[in-house]
Every structure is written in C-alpha cells, then in structure tokens.
CSV table of C-alpha atoms and ligand atoms in Angstrom, one decimal:
chain,number,residue,atom,x,y,z
J,6,MET,CA,20.6,-6.5,-12.6
J,7,ARG,CA,22.3,-5.0,-9.7
J,8,GLU,CA,21.7,-4.4,-6.0
J,9,GLY,CA,20.2,-0.9,-5.9
J,10,ALA,CA,20.9,1.8,-3.4
J,11,HIS,CA,21.1,1.5,0.3
J,12,LEU,CA,18.7,1.2,3.2
J,13,ALA,CA,17.8,4.7,4.1
J,14,GLY,CA,15.9,6.1,7.0
J,15,GLY,CA,16.5,4.3,10.3
J,16,SER,CA,14.1,4.1,13.2
J,17,ASP,CA,15.2,7.2,15.0
J,18,GLY,CA,14.6,9.7,12.3
J,19,ALA,CA,11.5,8.0,11.2
J,20,ARG,CA,9.4,7.9,14.4
J,21,ALA,CA,5.7,8.4,14.0
J,22,SER,CA,4.3,11.8,14.7
J,23,GLY,CA,1.5,10.1,16.6
J,24,GLY,CA,0.9,6.5,17.7
J,25,GLU,CA,3.4,3.7,17.9
J,26,ARG,CA,5.3,1.8,15.3
J,27,PRO,CA,5.1,-2.0,15.5
J,28,ALA,CA,8.1,-3.5,17.3
J,29,PHE,CA,9.4,-6.8,16.1
J,30,ASP,CA,7.3,-9.2,18.1
J,31,THR,CA,6.3,-12.6,16.8
J,32,LYS,CA,3.7,-13.1,19.6
J,33,VAL,CA,1.5,-10.3,18.3
J,34,ALA,CA,-0.1,-10.3,14.9
J,35,HIS,CA,1.1,-7.7,12.4
J,36,GLN,CA,-0.7,-6.4,9.4
J,37,ALA,CA,2.1,-7.1,7.0
J,38,ARG,CA,2.4,-10.8,8.1
J,39,ILE,CA,-1.4,-11.3,8.2
J,40,TYR,CA,-1.6,-10.0,4.7
J,41,ASP,CA,1.3,-12.3,3.7
J,42,TYR,CA,-0.7,-15.3,5.1
J,43,TRP,CA,-3.8,-14.3,3.1
J,44,LEU,CA,-1.6,-14.1,0.0
J,45,GLY,CA,-0.3,-17.6,0.6
J,46,GLY,CA,3.2,-16.4,1.8
J,47,LYS,CA,5.5,-18.0,4.4
J,48,ASP,CA,6.7,-15.0,6.3
J,49,ASN,CA,4.2,-15.2,9.1
J,50,TYR,CA,4.0,-16.6,12.6
J,51,ALA,CA,1.4,-18.5,14.7
J,52,ALA,CA,-0.1,-15.2,16.1
J,53,ASP,CA,-0.5,-13.8,12.6
J,54,ARG,CA,-2.1,-17.0,11.3
J,55,LYS,CA,-4.5,-17.0,14.3
J,56,ALA,CA,-5.6,-13.4,13.6
J,57,ALA,CA,-5.8,-14.1,9.8
J,58,GLU,CA,-7.9,-17.2,10.3
J,59,ALA,CA,-10.2,-15.4,12.8
J,60,ALA,CA,-10.9,-12.8,10.2
J,61,ILE,CA,-11.5,-15.4,7.5
J,62,ALA,CA,-14.0,-17.2,9.9
J,63,ALA,CA,-15.9,-13.9,10.2
J,64,TYR,CA,-15.6,-13.0,6.5
J,65,PRO,CA,-14.2,-15.7,4.1
J,66,GLY,CA,-13.8,-13.0,1.4
J,67,VAL,CA,-10.8,-11.3,3.1
J,68,ALA,CA,-8.2,-13.7,1.5
J,69,THR,CA,-9.6,-13.3,-2.0
J,70,GLY,CA,-9.9,-9.6,-1.3
J,71,ALA,CA,-6.1,-9.5,-0.5
J,72,ARG,CA,-5.4,-11.2,-3.9
J,73,ALA,CA,-7.8,-8.8,-5.7
J,74,ASN,CA,-6.0,-5.9,-4.1
J,75,ARG,CA,-2.6,-7.2,-5.2
J,76,GLN,CA,-3.8,-7.6,-8.7
J,77,PHE,CA,-5.2,-4.0,-8.6
J,78,LEU,CA,-1.7,-2.8,-7.6
J,79,ALA,CA,-0.1,-4.5,-10.6
J,80,ARG,CA,-2.7,-3.2,-13.0
J,81,ALA,CA,-2.4,0.3,-11.6
J,82,VAL,CA,1.4,0.3,-11.9
J,83,ARG,CA,1.3,-1.2,-15.3
J,84,HIS,CA,-1.0,1.6,-16.5
J,85,LEU,CA,1.1,4.3,-14.8
J,86,ALA,CA,4.5,3.1,-16.1
J,87,GLY,CA,3.0,2.2,-19.5
J,88,GLU,CA,0.3,4.4,-20.9
J,89,ALA,CA,0.7,7.3,-18.4
J,90,GLY,CA,4.5,7.4,-18.9
J,91,ILE,CA,5.3,7.7,-15.2
J,92,GLN,CA,8.9,6.7,-14.2
J,93,GLN,CA,8.9,7.6,-10.5
J,94,PHE,CA,7.0,5.7,-7.8
J,95,LEU,CA,6.7,6.4,-4.1
J,96,ASP,CA,5.1,3.2,-2.7
J,97,ILE,CA,4.2,3.7,1.0
J,98,GLY,CA,3.0,0.6,2.8
J,99,THR,CA,5.2,-1.8,0.8
J,100,GLY,CA,4.4,-5.0,2.6
J,101,ILE,CA,6.5,-8.2,2.6
J,102,PRO,CA,7.8,-8.8,-0.9
J,103,THR,CA,5.7,-11.1,-3.0
J,104,ALA,CA,4.9,-11.6,-6.7
J,105,ASN,CA,4.5,-8.4,-8.8
J,106,ASN,CA,6.2,-6.0,-6.5
J,107,THR,CA,5.9,-2.4,-7.7
J,108,HIS,CA,9.5,-2.1,-9.1
J,109,GLU,CA,9.1,-5.4,-11.1
J,110,VAL,CA,5.9,-4.3,-12.8
J,111,ALA,CA,7.1,-0.7,-13.3
J,112,GLN,CA,10.6,-1.7,-14.6
J,113,SER,CA,9.2,-4.3,-17.0
J,114,ALA,CA,7.2,-1.6,-18.6
J,115,ALA,CA,9.8,1.2,-18.2
J,116,PRO,CA,13.3,-0.1,-17.1
J,117,GLU,CA,14.4,3.4,-16.1
J,118,SER,CA,11.7,3.6,-13.4
J,119,ARG,CA,12.8,4.9,-10.0
J,120,VAL,CA,11.0,3.5,-7.0
J,121,VAL,CA,11.1,4.4,-3.3
J,122,TYR,CA,9.5,1.9,-1.0
J,123,VAL,CA,8.4,3.0,2.5
J,124,ASP,CA,7.2,0.8,5.4
J,125,TYR,CA,7.4,1.1,9.2
J,126,ASP,CA,7.3,-2.6,10.1
J,127,PRO,CA,10.7,-4.1,11.1
J,128,ILE,CA,9.7,-7.4,9.3
J,129,VAL,CA,9.4,-5.5,6.0
J,130,LEU,CA,12.8,-3.9,6.7
J,131,ILE,CA,14.3,-7.3,7.1
J,132,HIS,CA,13.0,-8.3,3.7
J,133,ALA,CA,13.9,-5.0,2.1
J,134,ARG,CA,17.0,-6.3,0.4
J,135,ALA,CA,14.9,-8.5,-1.8
J,136,LEU,CA,13.2,-5.3,-3.1
J,137,LEU,CA,16.4,-3.5,-4.0
J,138,ALA,CA,17.4,-5.5,-7.1
J,139,SER,CA,16.9,-2.8,-9.7
J,140,HIS,CA,17.2,-2.9,-13.4
J,141,ASP,CA,20.5,-1.2,-14.3
J,142,ASP,CA,18.6,1.7,-15.9
J,143,GLY,CA,16.5,2.4,-12.9
J,144,HIS,CA,17.0,2.9,-9.2
J,145,ILE,CA,15.3,1.6,-6.0
J,146,ASP,CA,15.5,2.8,-2.4
J,147,TYR,CA,13.8,1.7,0.8
J,148,LEU,CA,12.8,3.9,3.7
J,149,ASP,CA,12.1,2.7,7.2
J,150,ALA,CA,9.6,5.4,7.9
J,151,ASP,CA,6.0,6.1,9.0
J,152,LEU,CA,3.3,7.4,6.7
J,153,ARG,CA,2.1,9.6,9.6
J,154,ASP,CA,5.4,11.5,9.2
J,155,PRO,CA,5.2,12.7,5.6
J,156,GLU,CA,7.9,15.3,6.0
J,157,THR,CA,10.5,12.7,6.8
J,158,ILE,CA,9.3,10.5,3.8
J,159,LEU,CA,9.4,13.4,1.4
J,160,GLY,CA,12.8,14.6,2.6
J,161,GLN,CA,14.4,11.2,2.3
J,162,ALA,CA,12.7,10.2,-0.9
J,163,SER,CA,14.1,13.3,-2.6
J,164,ARG,CA,17.5,11.6,-2.6
J,165,THR,CA,16.0,9.2,-5.3
J,166,LEU,CA,13.0,10.9,-6.8
J,167,ASP,CA,13.0,14.3,-8.6
J,168,PHE,CA,10.0,16.1,-7.2
J,169,SER,CA,10.0,18.5,-10.1
J,170,ARG,CA,8.9,15.7,-12.3
J,171,PRO,CA,5.7,13.6,-12.1
J,172,VAL,CA,5.6,10.9,-9.3
J,173,ALA,CA,3.0,8.2,-8.7
J,174,ILE,CA,2.2,8.1,-5.0
J,175,MET,CA,1.0,4.6,-4.1
J,176,LEU,CA,-1.1,4.1,-0.9
J,177,ILE,CA,-2.3,0.6,-1.5
J,178,ALA,CA,-4.1,-1.0,1.5
J,179,ILE,CA,-2.4,1.2,4.1
J,180,LEU,CA,-4.7,4.0,5.0
J,181,HIS,CA,-7.1,1.8,7.0
J,182,ALA,CA,-4.2,1.5,9.4
J,183,VAL,CA,-4.3,5.3,10.0
J,184,GLY,CA,-7.0,6.4,12.4
J,185,ASP,CA,-8.9,9.6,12.1
J,186,ASP,CA,-6.9,11.0,15.1
J,187,ASP,CA,-3.8,11.0,12.8
J,188,ASP,CA,-5.7,13.0,10.1
J,189,PRO,CA,-5.2,10.8,7.1
J,190,TYR,CA,-6.7,13.4,4.7
J,191,GLN,CA,-4.1,15.9,5.7
J,192,ILE,CA,-1.3,13.4,5.2
J,193,VAL,CA,-2.5,12.5,1.7
J,194,ALA,CA,-3.0,16.2,0.9
J,195,ARG,CA,0.6,16.9,2.0
J,196,LEU,CA,2.0,14.2,-0.2
J,197,ILE,CA,-0.1,15.4,-3.2
J,198,ASP,CA,1.1,18.9,-2.5
J,199,ALA,CA,4.7,17.8,-2.9
J,200,VAL,CA,4.4,16.5,-6.4
J,201,PRO,CA,3.8,18.4,-9.7
J,202,PRO,CA,0.8,18.4,-12.0
J,203,GLY,CA,0.8,15.2,-14.1
J,204,SER,CA,1.5,13.1,-10.9
J,205,TYR,CA,-0.8,10.4,-9.8
J,206,LEU,CA,-2.3,8.9,-6.7
J,207,ALA,CA,-3.2,5.1,-6.6
J,208,LEU,CA,-5.0,4.1,-3.5
J,209,SER,CA,-7.0,1.2,-2.1
J,210,HIS,CA,-8.8,0.9,1.3
J,211,VAL,CA,-10.9,-1.6,3.2
J,212,ALA,CA,-14.6,-0.7,2.8
J,213,SER,CA,-17.0,-0.2,5.7
J,214,ASP,CA,-20.0,-0.4,3.3
J,215,ILE,CA,-19.4,-3.7,1.4
J,216,ASP,CA,-20.7,-6.7,3.3
J,217,PRO,CA,-20.8,-4.3,6.3
J,218,GLU,CA,-21.7,-6.7,9.1
J,219,LYS,CA,-19.1,-9.4,8.1
J,220,ILE,CA,-16.3,-6.9,7.4
J,221,ALA,CA,-17.0,-5.1,10.7
J,222,GLU,CA,-16.8,-8.4,12.6
J,223,ALA,CA,-13.6,-9.5,10.8
J,224,THR,CA,-12.1,-6.0,11.6
J,225,ALA,CA,-13.1,-6.3,15.3
J,226,ARG,CA,-11.3,-9.6,15.5
J,227,LEU,CA,-8.2,-8.2,13.9
J,228,ASN,CA,-8.3,-5.1,16.1
J,229,GLN,CA,-8.3,-7.4,19.1
J,230,LEU,CA,-5.6,-9.7,18.0
J,231,SER,CA,-3.2,-7.5,16.1
J,232,HIS,CA,-0.8,-4.7,16.8
J,233,GLN,CA,-2.5,-2.2,14.5
J,234,HIS,CA,-5.9,-0.8,14.8
J,235,PHE,CA,-7.9,-0.7,11.6
J,236,THR,CA,-10.4,2.0,10.6
J,237,LEU,CA,-12.8,1.1,7.8
J,238,ARG,CA,-14.2,3.9,5.6
J,239,ASP,CA,-17.1,4.0,3.2
J,240,HIS,CA,-17.2,4.9,-0.5
J,241,ALA,CA,-17.6,8.7,0.2
J,242,GLU,CA,-14.8,8.7,2.7
J,243,VAL,CA,-12.4,6.9,0.4
J,244,THR,CA,-13.4,9.2,-2.5
J,245,ARG,CA,-12.5,12.2,-0.3
J,246,PHE,CA,-8.8,11.2,-0.4
J,247,PHE,CA,-8.9,12.1,-4.1
J,248,THR,CA,-10.2,15.7,-3.5
J,249,GLY,CA,-8.9,18.0,-6.2
J,250,LEU,CA,-7.7,15.2,-8.4
J,251,GLU,CA,-9.0,13.9,-11.7
J,252,LEU,CA,-10.2,10.3,-11.2
J,253,LEU,CA,-9.4,7.9,-14.0
J,254,GLU,CA,-12.2,5.7,-15.3
J,255,PRO,CA,-13.9,3.8,-13.8
J,256,GLY,CA,-13.6,6.0,-10.6
J,257,VAL,CA,-13.7,4.6,-7.1
J,258,VAL,CA,-14.8,1.0,-7.4
J,259,ARG,CA,-14.2,-2.4,-5.8
J,260,VAL,CA,-10.5,-3.1,-6.6
J,261,GLU,CA,-11.4,-6.1,-8.8
J,262,GLU,CA,-13.6,-3.8,-10.9
J,263,TRP,CA,-10.7,-1.4,-11.7
J,264,ARG,CA,-9.8,-2.4,-15.3
J,265,PRO,CA,-9.6,-6.2,-14.8
J,266,VAL,CA,-7.6,-7.9,-17.5
J,267,SER,CA,-9.4,-11.2,-17.3
J,268,GLU,CA,-12.7,-12.6,-16.2
J,269,LEU,CA,-10.9,-14.5,-13.5
J,270,GLU,CA,-9.4,-11.3,-12.0
J,271,GLY,CA,-12.8,-9.6,-12.0
J,272,ARG,CA,-14.2,-12.6,-10.1
J,273,ASN,CA,-11.9,-12.3,-7.0
J,274,ARG,CA,-14.4,-10.4,-4.8
J,275,SER,CA,-13.1,-7.9,-2.3
J,276,ALA,CA,-14.4,-5.5,0.3
J,277,MET,CA,-12.0,-2.8,-0.8
J,278,TRP,CA,-12.4,0.5,-2.7
J,279,GLY,CA,-9.7,1.5,-5.0
J,280,ALA,CA,-8.9,4.1,-7.7
J,281,VAL,CA,-6.2,6.0,-9.6
J,282,ALA,CA,-6.3,9.7,-10.1
J,283,ARG,CA,-4.2,12.4,-11.8
J,284,LYS,CA,-3.1,15.7,-10.4
J,285,ARG,CA,-4.1,18.5,-12.8
F,27,SAM,C1,-1.7,-4.8,3.8
F,27,SAM,S1,-0.1,-4.4,3.6
F,27,SAM,C2,-0.2,-3.8,1.9
F,27,SAM,C3,1.1,-4.1,1.1
F,27,SAM,C4,1.0,-3.6,-0.4
F,27,SAM,N1,0.8,-2.1,-0.4
F,27,SAM,C5,-0.2,-4.2,-1.1
F,27,SAM,O1,-1.2,-3.6,-1.2
F,27,SAM,O2,0.0,-5.4,-1.6
F,27,SAM,C6,0.0,-2.8,4.5
F,27,SAM,C7,1.5,-2.4,4.8
F,27,SAM,O3,1.4,-1.0,5.3
F,27,SAM,C8,2.3,-0.9,6.4
F,27,SAM,N2,1.9,0.2,7.2
F,27,SAM,C9,0.8,0.3,8.0
F,27,SAM,N3,0.7,1.5,8.6
F,27,SAM,C10,1.9,2.2,8.2
F,27,SAM,C11,2.4,3.4,8.5
F,27,SAM,N4,1.8,4.3,9.4
F,27,SAM,N5,3.6,3.8,8.0
F,27,SAM,C12,4.3,3.0,7.1
F,27,SAM,N6,3.8,1.7,6.8
F,27,SAM,C13,2.6,1.3,7.3
F,27,SAM,C14,2.3,-2.3,7.1
F,27,SAM,O4,3.4,-2.5,7.8
F,27,SAM,C15,2.1,-3.2,5.9
F,27,SAM,O5,3.4,-3.7,5.4
C-alpha cells in the first residue's frame, strides 16, 4: 500500500456556483458529522449530536436508514468493480471515512481501480488523508470542491480519470443537499454528459414519500439545526435523475431493497430511494 496522490482543489478554485459552502464551525451541525453520528462514528460534536438526535426523535428510522444507505453504497461499488468491470469512480459527497469506503470496496474487487473523491466540507478534507491509501496498482485523489460546480470537478478529476473510458459517477446521499434553485437535474446531466457510453450512475436520495409525515418532521428539525438545507424528493423526482439511462434491476427502490446480500441487510429499513443505471 502507498499514500496515493495529493490533495487537489483548494477552496478558492472550488467555490460554489450558488449558495454557501460550510465553514468549519463546530457550533453548527453539519451533514457529514450528523451522518457520522448515525453510523456510530466519533467525528462529531455536540451540535451535530443534538441535530442527529432531534431527527431520530421525529423519525427513529433515520439511523438505520444511514446504515442501509452505506450498505447500498458497498453493494453498488462491488457490482460495478466486479461484474460491470468498471475501474474508474468519481465519488461526489464522500463523507467522513468509515467502513467500506468506495476505494476499499472497488480495489478489493479490482486493485487497479482509480477513485476521485469529492466533498465540500472542511471536516471531510481534514480526514481526506485516510482516504488516500491506494493499492499500488490503483490511484486515489481527493478534490475539495462543490457538486454545484461540475465544471471544476470534471476539470480536476481529469488528472486522475480518463474520461474516454467508462466511469462510475457516485452521488450517494448528496443530492437532497442540493435545492431546486441550484438545478440538480442539470448538474447530474452535465456529469453524465462528460462520461462515455458504458459508464454508470449510482445514486441515493432521501425520500419525501416514505413515511412522509415523520421524515418531513425529521427534515424540518435538521433544516433548523444544521448548516445545510435538505430538499426531499419523491420516487418520480428521484427517477428523473436517471433520464436517458438504462436502470439496472430492480430499478429505483428503497436502498435496502437494491440487491441485499443477506436477510439482515434487507431488514435495515430506510426512507431513501436508490438505484444504479448504465449509460447506453
Ligand atoms: C450524508 S453524507 C454521504 C456520504 C457517503 N456518500 C455515503 O453515502 O455514505 C453527504 C456528504 O455530501 C457532502 N455534500 C453535501 N453537499 C455537497 C456539495 N454541494 N458539494 C460537495 N459535497 C457535498 C457533505 O459534506 C457530506 O459529506
């Protein structure tokens, strides 16, 4: 194993095209640290725990949903690096490192996998070094950049990824942090446009139409207590992200229903839609 690559990006070149990026502030809850708390991690502060617990009080399923989402990520990457033969991953909305990070799953199936991580949160940047330990045959980079600025991401990712060959674009549990004003459908279309046929999109998103009252209350509490504002979307709205792509079976489903490998995995209930699709 070796330390892969360098930290690319930098806050100046990676400013959002709209809206603010979170500053490092331990007094305000951040999505990455709330999620870390739900996953049982230790990289969170009192404000994050307060927001995370407030959401759990409104909807106890959010913590099991986070775990189900994480398992979906691992199954999707395992499929892509294994059966689908993908060796390049653009993982936007990396989060704080935990078990089964994208490069670990991908490189255990295909050691030569090249992975570019992207996140806009300074706390994730601080932890990025932990993500850069690549298998010798592969390569990993980290970009401190904003999803709402896809041109910067694509430009900097091209130092590591060959965009003439298939790439898996991973947008796992991030798009609900992009409001309609920032045109998330246009952002996803731009990313898909940059990759050749045979590429994939793996995506998950908090649902507005699963346990709708509870999830709406949990989201309202998070929106009040955290830096980010969350926009829930229903099944049809999440399916729209895959326009023009060929959805793999079983389509857009609750994340725990996407090819669970054990009964236990299938039982971790979530209020999240997820799917994997191929560019024709
Ligand atoms: C809930 S975590 C998901 C982590 C991982 N993808 C997973 O599903 O386990 C969402 C991550 O997206 C990041 N994020 C949210 N909005 C973003 C944006 N506009 N640009 C880049 N990263 C963003 C947050 O900082 C956070 O680390």
